[in-house]
CSV table of N, CA and C in Angstrom, one decimal:
chain,number,residue,atom,x,y,z
A,248,UNK,N,87.9,131.2,198.1
A,248,UNK,CA,88.2,132.5,197.2
A,248,UNK,C,89.8,131.4,196.0
A,249,UNK,N,89.9,130.9,197.4
A,249,UNK,CA,91.2,130.3,196.6
A,249,UNK,C,91.0,129.7,195.6
A,250,UNK,N,90.2,129.4,195.4
A,250,UNK,CA,90.0,127.7,194.0
A,250,UNK,C,88.9,129.0,193.2
A,251,UNK,N,88.4,130.2,193.4
A,251,UNK,CA,87.5,131.0,192.3
A,251,UNK,C,88.8,131.0,191.6
A,252,UNK,N,90.2,131.7,192.2
A,252,UNK,CA,91.5,132.7,191.2
A,252,UNK,C,91.8,131.8,190.6
A,253,UNK,N,91.4,130.6,191.2
A,253,UNK,CA,92.9,129.6,190.9
A,253,UNK,C,91.9,129.5,189.3
A,254,UNK,N,90.4,129.0,189.2
A,254,UNK,CA,90.2,128.9,188.2
A,254,UNK,C,89.4,129.7,187.4
A,255,UNK,N,89.8,131.0,187.6
A,255,UNK,CA,89.8,132.0,186.6
A,255,UNK,C,91.3,132.3,185.8
A,256,UNK,N,92.3,132.1,186.6
A,256,UNK,CA,92.7,131.9,186.4
A,256,UNK,C,93.4,130.7,185.1
A,257,UNK,N,93.1,129.4,185.6
A,257,UNK,CA,92.9,128.5,184.4
A,257,UNK,C,92.2,129.2,182.7
A,258,UNK,N,91.3,129.9,183.2
A,258,UNK,CA,90.6,129.7,182.6
A,258,UNK,C,91.1,130.7,181.4
A,259,UNK,N,91.7,131.8,181.7
A,259,UNK,CA,92.5,132.5,181.0
A,259,UNK,C,93.4,132.4,180.4
A,260,UNK,N,94.2,132.0,180.9
A,260,UNK,CA,95.3,131.4,180.5
A,260,UNK,C,95.1,129.9,179.7
A,261,UNK,N,94.1,129.4,179.7
A,261,UNK,CA,93.9,128.3,178.7
A,261,UNK,C,92.8,129.1,177.3
A,262,UNK,N,92.5,130.4,177.6
A,262,UNK,CA,92.3,130.5,176.4
A,262,UNK,C,93.4,131.6,175.4
A,263,UNK,N,94.1,132.2,176.4
A,263,UNK,CA,95.7,132.9,176.0
A,263,UNK,C,96.1,131.4,175.7
A,264,UNK,N,95.5,129.9,175.9
A,264,UNK,CA,96.4,128.9,175.0
A,264,UNK,C,96.0,128.8,173.7
A,265,UNK,N,94.9,128.4,173.2
A,265,UNK,CA,94.0,128.3,172.6
A,265,UNK,C,94.0,129.7,171.4
A,266,UNK,N,93.8,130.8,171.9
A,266,UNK,CA,94.3,131.4,171.0
A,266,UNK,C,95.5,131.5,170.0
A,267,UNK,N,96.7,131.9,171.4
A,267,UNK,CA,97.8,132.1,170.7
A,267,UNK,C,98.4,130.4,169.5
A,268,UNK,N,97.5,129.7,169.9
A,268,UNK,CA,97.8,128.2,169.0
A,268,UNK,C,96.9,128.5,166.8
A,269,UNK,N,95.8,129.1,167.4
A,269,UNK,CA,95.0,129.5,166.3
A,269,UNK,C,95.7,130.3,165.2
A,270,UNK,N,95.6,129.8,163.7
A,270,UNK,CA,96.2,130.1,162.7
A,270,UNK,C,95.1,129.8,161.7
A,271,UNK,N,95.9,131.7,160.6
A,271,UNK,CA,94.9,132.2,159.6
A,271,UNK,C,95.2,131.3,158.1
A,272,UNK,N,94.2,130.5,157.7
A,272,UNK,CA,94.8,130.2,156.1
A,272,UNK,C,94.5,131.6,155.5
A,273,UNK,N,95.8,132.2,154.2
A,273,UNK,CA,95.0,133.0,153.5
A,273,UNK,C,95.1,132.2,151.8
A,274,UNK,N,95.2,131.4,151.8
A,274,UNK,CA,94.7,130.4,150.6
A,274,UNK,C,92.7,130.1,150.6
A,275,UNK,N,92.1,130.2,149.5
A,275,UNK,CA,91.2,130.3,149.6
A,275,UNK,C,90.8,129.0,148.3
A,276,UNK,N,89.6,127.7,149.2
A,276,UNK,CA,89.6,126.7,148.2
A,276,UNK,C,88.7,126.5,149.2
A,277,UNK,N,87.9,125.7,147.9
A,277,UNK,CA,86.4,125.3,148.0
A,277,UNK,C,86.4,124.3,147.2
A,278,UNK,N,85.8,123.3,147.3
A,278,UNK,CA,85.5,121.4,147.3
A,278,UNK,C,84.8,120.7,146.7
A,279,UNK,N,84.1,120.4,145.8
A,279,UNK,CA,83.0,119.6,145.6
A,279,UNK,C,83.0,118.0,145.6
A,280,UNK,N,82.3,117.8,146.4
A,280,UNK,CA,82.7,115.9,146.1
A,280,UNK,C,82.2,115.2,146.1
A,281,UNK,N,81.8,114.3,145.0
A,281,UNK,CA,80.4,113.3,144.8
A,281,UNK,C,80.8,111.8,144.9
A,282,UNK,N,80.4,111.0,145.7
A,282,UNK,CA,80.9,109.8,145.3
A,282,UNK,C,79.2,108.6,144.9
A,283,UNK,N,78.6,108.4,144.4
A,283,UNK,CA,77.7,107.8,144.1
A,283,UNK,C,78.1,106.6,143.8
A,284,UNK,N,77.5,105.2,144.7
A,284,UNK,CA,77.0,104.0,144.0
A,284,UNK,C,76.0,103.3,144.9
A,285,UNK,N,75.4,102.6,144.4
A,285,UNK,CA,74.5,101.6,143.9
A,285,UNK,C,74.5,99.9,143.8
A,286,UNK,N,73.4,99.5,144.7
A,286,UNK,CA,74.1,97.6,144.3
A,286,UNK,C,72.7,97.6,144.7
A,287,UNK,N,71.3,98.1,144.2
A,287,UNK,CA,70.2,97.5,144.5
A,287,UNK,C,70.0,96.4,144.2
A,288,UNK,N,70.3,96.0,142.0
A,288,UNK,CA,70.3,95.2,141.3
A,288,UNK,C,71.5,94.0,141.5
A,289,UNK,N,71.7,92.5,141.7
A,289,UNK,CA,73.0,91.9,141.9
A,289,UNK,C,73.9,92.3,141.2
A,290,UNK,N,73.6,92.4,140.3
A,290,UNK,CA,74.4,92.2,138.7
A,290,UNK,C,74.4,93.6,138.2
A,291,UNK,N,74.1,94.5,139.3
A,291,UNK,CA,73.8,96.0,138.5
A,291,UNK,C,74.1,96.5,139.1
A,292,UNK,N,75.9,96.9,138.7
A,292,UNK,CA,76.4,98.6,139.9
A,292,UNK,C,76.8,99.5,139.0
A,293,UNK,N,76.7,100.7,140.5
A,293,UNK,CA,77.3,101.8,140.0
A,293,UNK,C,78.1,102.5,140.7
A,294,UNK,N,79.3,103.1,140.1
A,294,UNK,CA,79.7,104.2,140.8
A,294,UNK,C,80.1,105.4,140.6
A,295,UNK,N,80.1,106.5,141.2
A,295,UNK,CA,80.9,107.3,139.7
A,295,UNK,C,81.7,108.7,141.6
A,296,UNK,N,83.0,108.9,141.7
A,296,UNK,CA,83.0,110.5,141.9
A,296,UNK,C,83.8,110.9,141.2
A,297,UNK,N,83.6,112.3,141.4
A,297,UNK,CA,83.3,113.5,141.0
A,297,UNK,C,83.9,114.3,141.7
A,298,UNK,N,84.7,114.9,141.7
A,298,UNK,CA,85.4,115.8,142.5
A,298,UNK,C,85.6,117.4,141.9
A,299,UNK,N,85.4,118.4,142.5
A,299,UNK,CA,85.9,119.6,141.9
A,299,UNK,C,86.6,120.6,143.5
A,300,UNK,N,88.2,121.2,142.4
A,300,UNK,CA,88.7,121.6,143.5
A,300,UNK,C,89.1,122.8,142.3
A,301,UNK,N,88.5,124.3,143.9
A,301,UNK,CA,88.2,125.5,143.1
A,301,UNK,C,89.6,126.2,143.8
A,302,UNK,N,91.2,126.2,143.6
A,302,UNK,CA,91.8,126.4,144.5
A,302,UNK,C,92.0,128.3,143.6
A,303,UNK,N,93.1,128.9,145.3
A,303,UNK,CA,92.9,131.0,144.3
A,303,UNK,C,94.5,129.9,143.2
A,304,UNK,N,94.5,129.4,142.2
A,304,UNK,CA,95.7,129.8,141.4
A,304,UNK,C,95.3,128.1,140.5
A,305,UNK,N,94.6,127.4,140.8
A,305,UNK,CA,93.9,126.6,140.0
A,305,UNK,C,92.4,125.9,139.6
A,306,UNK,N,92.1,124.9,139.3
A,306,UNK,CA,90.8,124.5,139.1
A,306,UNK,C,90.1,123.3,138.9
A,307,UNK,N,89.9,122.5,139.5
A,307,UNK,CA,90.6,121.4,138.8
A,307,UNK,C,89.3,120.2,139.1
A,308,UNK,N,89.0,119.6,137.7
A,308,UNK,CA,87.5,118.9,138.1
A,308,UNK,C,88.9,117.3,137.7
A,309,UNK,N,88.6,116.1,138.9
A,309,UNK,CA,87.9,115.1,139.1
A,309,UNK,C,87.7,113.9,138.9
A,310,UNK,N,87.1,113.1,137.3
A,310,UNK,CA,85.8,112.2,137.7
A,310,UNK,C,86.4,110.9,137.5
A,311,UNK,N,85.8,109.7,138.2
A,311,UNK,CA,86.0,108.5,138.6
A,311,UNK,C,84.1,108.1,137.7
A,312,UNK,N,84.7,107.1,136.4
A,312,UNK,CA,82.7,106.9,136.3
A,312,UNK,C,83.3,105.7,135.6
A,313,UNK,N,81.4,105.0,134.9
A,313,UNK,CA,81.8,103.5,135.2
A,313,UNK,C,82.0,103.4,133.2
A,314,UNK,N,82.9,102.5,133.6
A,314,UNK,CA,83.9,102.3,132.4
A,314,UNK,C,83.2,102.3,131.0
A,315,UNK,N,81.8,102.0,130.8
A,315,UNK,CA,80.4,101.9,129.8
A,315,UNK,C,80.2,103.0,129.2
A,316,UNK,N,80.5,104.7,130.4
A,316,UNK,CA,80.2,105.8,129.7
A,316,UNK,C,81.3,106.6,129.0
A,317,UNK,N,82.9,105.8,128.9
A,317,UNK,CA,83.8,106.4,128.3
A,317,UNK,C,83.9,106.9,127.3
A,318,UNK,N,82.7,106.2,125.8
A,318,UNK,CA,82.4,106.7,124.4
A,318,UNK,C,82.0,108.0,124.7
A,319,UNK,N,80.3,108.1,125.4
A,319,UNK,CA,80.2,109.6,126.1
A,319,UNK,C,80.9,111.1,126.3
A,320,UNK,N,81.2,110.6,127.2
A,320,UNK,CA,82.8,111.0,127.8
A,320,UNK,C,83.5,111.9,126.4
A,321,UNK,N,84.4,110.8,126.1
A,321,UNK,CA,85.4,111.7,124.9
A,321,UNK,C,84.4,111.7,123.8
A,322,UNK,N,83.2,111.9,123.9
A,322,UNK,CA,82.7,112.5,123.1
A,322,UNK,C,82.3,113.9,122.8
A,323,UNK,N,81.7,113.8,124.2
A,323,UNK,CA,81.7,114.9,124.3
A,323,UNK,C,83.1,116.2,124.6
A,324,UNK,N,84.2,115.5,125.2
A,324,UNK,CA,85.2,116.1,125.2
A,324,UNK,C,85.9,116.3,123.3
A,325,UNK,N,85.3,115.9,122.9
A,325,UNK,CA,85.6,115.9,121.2
A,325,UNK,C,85.2,117.4,121.2
A,326,UNK,N,83.8,117.5,121.1
A,326,UNK,CA,82.9,118.2,120.9
A,326,UNK,C,83.6,119.4,121.6
A,327,UNK,N,83.6,119.3,122.7
A,327,UNK,CA,84.5,120.9,123.1
A,327,UNK,C,86.0,121.4,123.0
A,328,UNK,N,86.3,120.4,122.4
A,328,UNK,CA,87.6,120.7,122.5
A,328,UNK,C,88.5,120.0,121.2
A,329,UNK,N,87.8,119.4,120.5
A,329,UNK,CA,87.7,119.9,119.2
A,329,UNK,C,89.5,118.4,118.8
A,330,UNK,N,89.3,117.5,117.5
A,330,UNK,CA,89.9,116.2,117.5
A,330,UNK,C,91.2,116.9,116.9
A,331,UNK,N,91.3,118.0,116.7
A,331,UNK,CA,91.9,118.3,115.7
A,331,UNK,C,93.7,118.7,116.9
A,332,UNK,N,93.1,119.5,117.6
A,332,UNK,CA,93.4,119.4,120.0
A,332,UNK,C,94.1,118.1,119.8
A,333,UNK,N,93.1,117.4,119.8
A,333,UNK,CA,93.4,115.4,120.4
A,333,UNK,C,94.9,115.6,120.2
A,334,UNK,N,95.1,114.5,121.3
A,334,UNK,CA,96.5,114.1,121.1
A,334,UNK,C,96.1,112.5,121.4
A,335,UNK,N,96.7,111.0,120.8
A,335,UNK,CA,96.5,110.3,121.2
A,335,UNK,C,97.6,109.0,122.1
A,336,UNK,N,98.2,108.8,123.0
A,336,UNK,CA,99.2,108.3,123.7
A,336,UNK,C,99.2,106.8,124.2
A,337,UNK,N,99.3,105.8,124.2
A,337,UNK,CA,98.8,104.4,125.3
A,337,UNK,C,97.7,104.2,125.3
A,338,UNK,N,96.0,104.5,124.4
A,338,UNK,CA,94.7,105.0,125.3
A,338,UNK,C,94.5,105.6,126.2
A,339,UNK,N,95.5,107.1,125.9
A,339,UNK,CA,95.1,108.1,126.8
A,339,UNK,C,94.7,109.5,126.0
A,340,UNK,N,93.9,109.7,126.1
A,340,UNK,CA,93.3,111.1,125.9
A,340,UNK,C,94.1,112.6,126.0
A,341,UNK,N,94.8,113.4,125.3
A,341,UNK,CA,95.0,114.8,125.6
A,341,UNK,C,94.6,115.8,124.8
A,342,UNK,N,94.3,117.0,125.4
A,342,UNK,CA,93.8,118.1,124.8
A,342,UNK,C,94.4,119.3,125.8
A,343,UNK,N,96.0,119.7,125.9
A,343,UNK,CA,96.9,120.7,126.2
A,343,UNK,C,96.7,122.2,125.2
A,344,UNK,N,95.8,123.2,126.2
A,344,UNK,CA,96.5,124.6,125.1
A,344,UNK,C,97.5,125.3,126.2
A,345,UNK,N,98.2,125.8,125.5
A,345,UNK,CA,99.3,126.5,126.1
A,345,UNK,C,99.6,128.1,125.9
A,346,UNK,N,100.2,129.0,126.5
A,346,UNK,CA,100.8,130.5,126.2
A,346,UNK,C,102.4,130.3,126.3
A,347,UNK,N,103.1,130.3,125.3
A,347,UNK,CA,104.2,130.6,125.5
A,347,UNK,C,105.3,129.1,125.7
A,348,UNK,N,106.1,129.3,126.7
A,348,UNK,CA,106.2,127.5,128.0
A,348,UNK,C,105.1,127.2,128.7
A,349,UNK,N,103.9,128.1,129.5
A,349,UNK,CA,103.4,127.9,130.0
A,349,UNK,C,102.4,127.3,129.8
A,350,UNK,N,101.4,126.2,130.5
A,350,UNK,CA,100.0,125.6,129.8
A,350,UNK,C,98.7,126.4,130.4
A,351,UNK,N,97.8,126.6,129.4
A,351,UNK,CA,96.8,127.5,130.7
A,351,UNK,C,95.8,125.9,131.1
A,352,UNK,N,95.7,125.0,130.6
A,352,UNK,CA,94.7,124.1,130.6
A,352,UNK,C,95.4,122.4,129.6
A,353,UNK,N,95.4,121.4,131.2
A,353,UNK,CA,95.0,120.6,130.4
A,353,UNK,C,94.1,118.9,130.7
A,354,UNK,N,93.5,118.1,129.8
A,354,UNK,CA,92.2,117.7,129.9
A,354,UNK,C,93.4,115.6,129.8
A,355,UNK,N,93.1,115.4,130.8
A,355,UNK,CA,93.5,114.2,130.3
A,355,UNK,C,92.3,112.6,130.2
A,356,UNK,N,92.3,111.6,129.4
A,356,UNK,CA,91.0,110.9,130.0
A,356,UNK,C,91.4,109.8,129.6
A,357,UNK,N,92.1,109.2,130.5
A,357,UNK,CA,92.4,107.8,130.2
A,357,UNK,C,91.9,106.6,130.7
A,358,UNK,N,91.3,106.0,130.4
A,358,UNK,CA,90.2,104.8,130.8
A,358,UNK,C,88.8,105.3,130.9
A,359,UNK,N,88.1,105.5,132.5
A,359,UNK,CA,87.0,105.5,133.2
A,359,UNK,C,87.5,106.5,133.8
A,360,UNK,N,89.4,107.1,133.6
A,360,UNK,CA,89.0,108.2,135.0
A,360,UNK,C,89.5,109.5,134.3
A,361,UNK,N,89.1,111.1,134.4
A,361,UNK,CA,89.3,111.9,133.8
A,361,UNK,C,89.9,113.3,134.8
A,362,UNK,N,90.6,114.2,134.2
A,362,UNK,CA,91.1,115.3,135.3
A,362,UNK,C,91.5,116.2,134.0
A,363,UNK,N,91.4,117.0,134.4
A,363,UNK,CA,91.5,118.6,134.0
A,363,UNK,C,91.9,119.5,134.9
A,364,UNK,N,93.0,120.3,134.5
A,364,UNK,CA,93.6,121.0,134.9
A,364,UNK,C,93.8,122.6,134.1
A,365,UNK,N,93.3,123.7,135.6
A,365,UNK,CA,93.7,124.9,134.1
A,365,UNK,C,94.1,125.6,135.5
A,366,UNK,N,95.4,126.3,134.8
A,366,UNK,CA,95.6,127.6,135.8
A,366,UNK,C,94.6,128.8,135.6
A,367,UNK,N,94.5,129.4,137.1
A,367,UNK,CA,93.7,130.6,136.6
A,367,UNK,C,94.0,131.7,136.1
A,368,UNK,N,95.6,131.5,136.3
A,368,UNK,CA,96.3,132.8,135.9
A,368,UNK,C,96.8,133.5,135.1
A,369,UNK,N,96.6,131.9,134.5
A,369,UNK,CA,96.6,132.3,132.9
A,369,UNK,C,95.7,132.5,132.1
A,370,UNK,N,94.2,131.6,132.7
A,370,UNK,CA,93.2,131.8,131.9
A,370,UNK,C,92.0,132.3,132.0
A,371,UNK,N,91.4,133.6,131.0
A,371,UNK,CA,90.2,134.4,131.4
A,371,UNK,C,89.0,134.4,131.4
A,372,UNK,N,88.7,135.1,132.5
A,372,UNK,CA,87.6,135.3,132.8
A,372,UNK,C,86.2,134.1,131.6
A,373,UNK,N,86.3,134.0,130.5
A,373,UNK,CA,85.5,133.9,129.6
A,373,UNK,C,85.6,132.1,129.7
A,374,UNK,N,87.3,131.7,129.8
A,374,UNK,CA,87.8,130.3,129.3
A,374,UNK,C,87.1,129.7,130.6
A,375,UNK,N,87.1,130.0,132.2
A,375,UNK,CA,86.9,129.3,133.3
A,375,UNK,C,85.7,129.6,133.0
A,376,UNK,N,84.5,130.4,132.6
A,376,UNK,CA,83.4,130.1,133.1
A,376,UNK,C,82.9,129.2,132.0
A,377,UNK,N,83.9,128.5,130.6
A,377,UNK,CA,83.8,127.5,130.2
A,377,UNK,C,83.8,126.8,130.9
A,378,UNK,N,84.7,126.5,131.8
A,378,UNK,CA,85.5,124.6,131.8
A,378,UNK,C,84.3,124.2,133.3
A,379,UNK,N,83.3,125.5,134.1
A,379,UNK,CA,83.0,125.2,135.2
A,379,UNK,C,81.5,124.5,134.7
A,380,UNK,N,81.4,125.5,134.0
A,380,UNK,CA,80.3,124.7,132.2
A,380,UNK,C,80.4,123.1,131.6
A,381,UNK,N,81.6,122.8,131.6
A,381,UNK,CA,82.1,121.9,131.4
A,381,UNK,C,81.9,120.8,132.8
A,382,UNK,N,82.5,120.7,133.3
A,382,UNK,CA,82.1,120.8,134.5
A,382,UNK,C,80.7,120.1,135.0
A,383,UNK,N,79.8,120.9,135.1
A,383,UNK,CA,78.9,120.7,135.3
A,383,UNK,C,78.0,119.6,134.5
A,384,UNK,N,78.3,120.0,133.3
A,384,UNK,CA,77.9,118.9,132.0
A,384,UNK,C,78.5,117.6,131.4
A,385,UNK,N,79.6,117.4,132.1
A,385,UNK,CA,80.5,116.0,132.7
A,385,UNK,C,80.0,115.1,133.8
A,386,UNK,N,79.7,116.1,135.1
A,386,UNK,CA,78.5,116.1,136.0
A,386,UNK,C,77.4,115.2,135.8
A,387,UNK,N,76.4,115.4,135.0
A,387,UNK,CA,75.2,114.8,134.2
A,387,UNK,C,75.3,113.7,133.5
A,388,UNK,N,76.4,114.6,132.6
A,388,UNK,CA,77.0,112.7,131.7
A,388,UNK,C,77.1,111.5,131.9
A,389,UNK,N,77.9,111.7,133.4
A,389,UNK,CA,78.9,110.5,134.1
A,389,UNK,C,77.5,110.2,135.3
A,390,UNK,N,76.3,110.7,134.9
A,390,UNK,CA,75.3,110.6,136.9
A,390,UNK,C,74.4,109.1,135.8
A,391,UNK,N,73.9,108.4,137.1
A,391,UNK,CA,73.2,107.6,136.4
A,391,UNK,C,71.8,107.5,136.0
A,392,UNK,N,71.1,108.9,136.4
A,392,UNK,CA,70.1,109.1,135.7
A,392,UNK,C,70.2,109.0,133.9
A,393,UNK,N,71.3,109.6,133.6
A,393,UNK,CA,71.4,110.0,132.3
A,393,UNK,C,71.6,108.0,131.4
A,394,UNK,N,72.0,107.2,132.3
A,394,UNK,CA,72.5,106.2,131.4
A,394,UNK,C,72.2,104.6,132.3
A,395,UNK,N,70.9,105.3,132.7
A,395,UNK,CA,70.3,104.1,132.4
A,395,UNK,C,70.2,103.3,131.5
A,396,UNK,N,71.1,101.2,131.6
A,396,UNK,CA,70.7,101.0,130.5
A,396,UNK,C,70.6,99.6,131.4
């Protein structure tokens, strides 16, 4: 009987300790992460990493792709954001849009790396939908299936 009481007391104490250590997070975030690597052929290697971070106040897309895809990615970005809005510095391409002193979005293409950051607090719903679509299209552009050569 003493053993049963001791086991029950230990179980209750353990549950209370576990419950006391549980914390809840108030920040909502979701992400999508994809890495593709294929080395079937001896001299043909393919890789890509694609990350989408959808947080409370920011929406980010990070892509690393094959170097030979840079012209397709750059061409797509020029179509989306315009050549007149593009700034080129040290072989890095930037598209930035801001309200007063705050940046609504920044798009940065450097080599075979692309980073997009959107401030969700400043961006309209229409702009957010546009960036979600841009992310899907960039994923398709940088996928191996579209770029077999």
